[in-house]
Short mmCIF file of C-alpha atoms in Angstrom, two decimals:
data_model
loop_
_atom_site.label_atom_id
_atom_site.label_comp_id
_atom_site.label_asym_id
_atom_site.label_seq_id
_atom_site.Cartn_x
_atom_site.Cartn_y
_atom_site.Cartn_z
CA UNK Y 5 76.47 93.77 75.10
CA UNK Y 6 79.99 91.89 75.18
CA UNK Y 7 80.28 88.72 76.51
CA UNK Y 8 82.77 90.07 79.30
CA UNK Y 9 79.82 92.36 80.48
CA UNK Y 10 76.77 89.95 80.32
CA UNK Y 11 75.50 88.49 83.15
CA UNK Y 12 75.80 84.78 84.05
CA UNK Y 13 72.12 84.40 83.30
CA UNK Y 14 72.55 86.11 79.86
CA UNK Y 15 75.75 84.00 79.34
CA UNK Y 16 73.65 80.38 79.80
CA UNK Y 17 71.09 81.98 77.59
CA UNK Y 18 73.02 82.73 74.99
CA UNK Y 19 74.51 78.97 75.02
CA UNK Y 20 71.47 77.63 75.03
CA UNK Y 21 70.04 79.60 72.11
CA UNK Y 22 73.56 78.46 70.37
CA UNK Y 23 76.46 81.03 70.99
CA UNK Y 24 79.72 78.97 70.57
CA UNK Y 25 81.26 81.73 72.87
CA UNK Y 26 78.88 82.02 76.02
CA UNK Y 27 79.72 78.85 77.95
CA UNK Y 28 83.58 79.26 77.44
CA UNK Y 29 83.27 83.13 79.01
CA UNK Y 30 81.17 81.46 82.02
CA UNK Y 31 83.42 78.68 82.63
CA UNK Y 32 86.59 81.66 82.33
CA UNK Y 33 84.66 83.75 84.96
CA UNK Y 34 83.82 80.57 87.64
CA UNK Y 35 86.88 78.05 86.70
CA UNK Y 36 89.14 79.25 90.11
CA UNK Y 37 86.09 79.23 92.26
CA UNK Y 38 84.90 76.20 91.25
CA UNK Y 39 88.43 74.63 91.13
CA UNK Y 40 89.02 75.46 95.12
CA UNK Y 41 85.33 73.72 96.05
CA UNK Y 42 86.61 70.37 93.95
CA UNK Y 43 89.88 70.91 95.77
CA UNK Y 44 88.64 71.26 99.16
CA UNK Y 45 86.00 68.40 98.95
CA UNK Y 46 88.75 65.51 97.43
CA UNK Y 47 92.08 67.06 98.67
CA UNK Y 48 93.75 65.59 95.74
CA UNK Y 49 94.51 67.72 93.00
CA UNK Y 50 94.00 65.04 90.15
CA UNK Y 51 90.83 63.64 91.44
CA UNK Y 52 89.57 67.54 91.75
CA UNK Y 53 90.65 68.29 88.13
CA UNK Y 54 89.10 65.38 86.82
CA UNK Y 55 85.65 66.13 88.81
CA UNK Y 56 86.15 69.78 87.84
CA UNK Y 57 85.99 68.75 83.93
CA UNK Y 58 83.32 66.09 84.44
CA UNK Y 59 81.30 69.02 85.76
CA UNK Y 60 81.58 71.78 83.41
CA UNK Y 61 80.80 68.94 80.93
CA UNK Y 62 77.71 67.95 82.73
CA UNK Y 63 76.93 72.00 83.12
CA UNK Y 64 77.70 72.16 79.11
CA UNK Y 65 74.89 69.93 78.40
CA UNK Y 66 72.49 70.69 81.16
CA UNK Y 67 72.32 74.33 80.42
CA UNK Y 68 69.54 74.39 78.59
CA UNK Y 69 67.32 73.13 81.16
CA UNK Y 70 68.65 76.06 83.63
CA UNK Y 71 65.57 77.66 84.59
CA UNK Y 72 67.12 80.47 86.99
CA UNK Y 73 65.33 79.58 90.10
CA UNK Y 74 68.35 80.36 91.75
CA UNK Y 75 71.78 82.00 90.80
CA UNK Y 76 73.95 80.59 87.94
CA UNK Y 77 76.84 79.98 90.15
CA UNK Y 78 74.91 78.08 93.19
CA UNK Y 79 73.71 75.79 89.95
CA UNK Y 80 77.28 75.34 89.01
CA UNK Y 81 78.19 74.76 92.59
CA UNK Y 82 75.78 72.31 92.87
CA UNK Y 83 77.04 70.30 89.82
CA UNK Y 84 80.81 70.50 90.98
CA UNK Y 85 79.81 68.93 94.29
CA UNK Y 86 78.03 66.07 92.70
CA UNK Y 87 80.89 65.80 90.67
CA UNK Y 88 82.92 65.29 93.47
CA UNK Y 89 80.87 63.00 95.49
CA UNK Y 90 80.65 60.76 92.28
CA UNK Y 91 84.14 60.24 92.18
CA UNK Y 92 83.96 59.99 96.19
CA UNK Y 93 81.76 56.69 95.53
CA UNK Y 94 83.65 55.46 92.67
CA UNK Y 95 87.15 55.62 93.89
CA UNK Y 96 85.25 54.10 97.72
CA UNK Y 97 84.22 51.21 95.36
CA UNK Y 98 87.84 50.69 93.89
CA UNK Y 99 90.27 51.41 96.75
CA UNK Y 100 93.71 51.45 96.33
CA UNK Y 101 96.33 51.35 99.31
CA UNK Y 102 99.68 53.00 98.92
CA UNK Y 103 102.94 51.37 99.75
CA UNK Y 104 104.67 52.49 102.79
CA UNK Y 105 107.67 54.74 102.21
CA UNK Y 106 109.51 53.15 105.03
CA UNK Y 107 112.69 51.38 103.93
CA UNK Y 108 113.99 48.23 105.66
CA UNK Y 109 115.03 48.95 109.08
CA UNK Y 110 113.06 52.31 109.23
CA UNK Y 111 109.95 52.50 112.35
CA UNK Y 112 106.66 51.84 110.73
CA UNK Y 113 104.04 54.62 112.70
CA UNK Y 114 101.46 52.89 114.61
CA UNK Y 115 98.74 54.17 112.23
CA UNK Y 116 100.20 53.62 108.87
CA UNK Y 117 98.99 54.71 105.56
CA UNK Y 118 96.63 51.08 105.18
CA UNK Y 119 94.79 52.25 107.83
CA UNK Y 120 94.50 56.18 107.21
CA UNK Y 121 93.06 55.01 103.94
CA UNK Y 122 90.65 52.20 105.57
CA UNK Y 123 89.18 54.82 107.80
CA UNK Y 124 88.87 57.35 105.20
CA UNK Y 125 87.20 54.78 102.97
CA UNK Y 126 84.57 54.49 105.42
CA UNK Y 127 83.96 58.42 106.02
CA UNK Y 128 83.46 58.35 102.11
CA UNK Y 129 81.21 55.50 102.11
CA UNK Y 130 79.15 56.75 104.90
CA UNK Y 131 78.27 59.97 103.22
CA UNK Y 132 77.27 58.28 100.33
CA UNK Y 133 74.53 56.43 102.33
CA UNK Y 134 73.17 59.88 103.30
CA UNK Y 135 70.12 60.88 101.34
CA UNK Y 136 71.05 64.13 98.83
CA UNK Y 137 69.15 66.57 100.57
CA UNK Y 138 71.46 65.67 103.75
CA UNK Y 139 74.78 65.03 101.98
CA UNK Y 140 75.21 68.31 100.04
CA UNK Y 141 74.84 70.11 103.51
CA UNK Y 142 77.02 67.93 105.16
CA UNK Y 143 79.85 68.46 102.30
CA UNK Y 144 79.76 72.12 102.48
CA UNK Y 145 79.75 72.60 106.15
CA UNK Y 146 82.00 69.87 107.57
CA UNK Y 147 84.24 68.97 104.63
CA UNK Y 148 84.62 72.10 102.78
CA UNK Y 149 84.60 74.33 105.53
CA UNK Y 150 81.54 77.15 104.41
CA UNK Y 151 79.57 78.64 107.07
CA UNK Y 152 75.91 77.76 107.47
CA UNK Y 153 75.01 81.40 106.06
CA UNK Y 154 77.30 80.43 103.17
CA UNK Y 155 76.06 76.97 102.35
CA UNK Y 156 72.42 78.37 102.82
CA UNK Y 157 73.04 80.65 100.03
CA UNK Y 158 74.91 78.27 97.86
CA UNK Y 159 71.85 75.72 98.44
CA UNK Y 160 69.36 78.27 97.94
CA UNK Y 161 67.99 77.46 101.44
CA UNK Y 162 67.34 79.03 104.47
CA UNK Y 163 70.02 78.49 107.23
CA UNK Y 164 67.61 76.78 109.32
CA UNK Y 165 66.92 74.16 107.16
CA UNK Y 166 70.70 73.70 106.39
CA UNK Y 167 71.12 73.43 110.30
CA UNK Y 168 68.41 70.82 110.62
CA UNK Y 169 69.72 68.98 107.68
CA UNK Y 170 73.31 68.75 109.21
CA UNK Y 171 72.03 67.60 112.54
CA UNK Y 172 70.11 64.20 111.11
CA UNK Y 173 73.24 63.78 108.48
CA UNK Y 174 75.42 63.93 111.63
CA UNK Y 175 73.29 61.88 113.38
CA UNK Y 176 73.21 59.07 110.81
CA UNK Y 177 77.14 59.25 110.30
CA UNK Y 178 77.62 58.88 113.94
CA UNK Y 179 75.80 55.80 113.76
CA UNK Y 180 77.65 54.54 111.14
CA UNK Y 181 80.65 55.57 111.87
CA UNK Y 182 80.67 55.19 115.88
CA UNK Y 183 83.43 52.33 115.48
CA UNK Y 184 85.86 54.76 114.32
CA UNK Y 185 85.81 57.19 117.60
CA UNK Y 186 88.37 55.31 119.66
CA UNK Y 187 90.46 55.18 116.50
CA UNK Y 188 90.57 58.23 115.78
CA UNK Y 189 90.58 59.84 119.29
CA UNK Y 190 93.49 57.28 120.23
CA UNK Y 191 95.72 58.28 117.81
CA UNK Y 192 94.63 62.31 117.76
CA UNK Y 193 95.77 62.77 113.97
CA UNK Y 194 94.11 63.27 111.01
CA UNK Y 195 92.98 60.79 108.39
CA UNK Y 196 92.91 61.49 104.78
CA UNK Y 197 89.94 63.98 104.81
CA UNK Y 198 88.92 63.37 108.47
CA UNK Y 199 90.10 64.97 111.78
CA UNK Y 200 89.23 64.67 115.47
CA UNK Y 201 87.18 68.00 115.12
CA UNK Y 202 85.16 66.73 112.15
CA UNK Y 203 84.61 63.50 114.06
CA UNK Y 204 83.53 64.82 117.13
CA UNK Y 205 80.93 67.04 115.21
CA UNK Y 206 79.17 64.28 113.22
CA UNK Y 207 78.85 62.38 116.56
CA UNK Y 208 76.67 65.70 117.62
CA UNK Y 209 79.49 66.35 120.65
#
């Protein structure tokens, strides 16, 4: 059986056994989908590329510990999401604010780049305060836009569990981010990675 015809689990086993080509085939098979996950989570191509590279390195090193308790795609997805969350946390600890593009004499919008950036950092920090079991479903459903059913399949848990974990996570986020409610609602424009619909959803509305 050729590598291209092997199952994902077979490729993982072959990689763990020392096959030098098995993991490359696995990456080739799932790279585009994992890239889409990273890009939707971080919304920054450069950050997403770095996160994806880190995720595949982690998967390469951890492949021998894969126990086939979930699908390989689910396992990879968790690693990619975790890599993205790690980058979000690191980005939050060293925030940077882009300089305004408006030149002399040009009007400045009421909600400038600095304000949007501050809001984004607050949301990222709040996400990182959630326990992982709540953070992963929140990121998948509210940030990436997966359905409850898709999230349940990706995480290997029941749909009801996804709903309950999202509800608990949103309740915690609402307490932390409640002070942003008026700021976002008044502006009625999306912050970097946050929009009014997401904010209301996190607040349980």
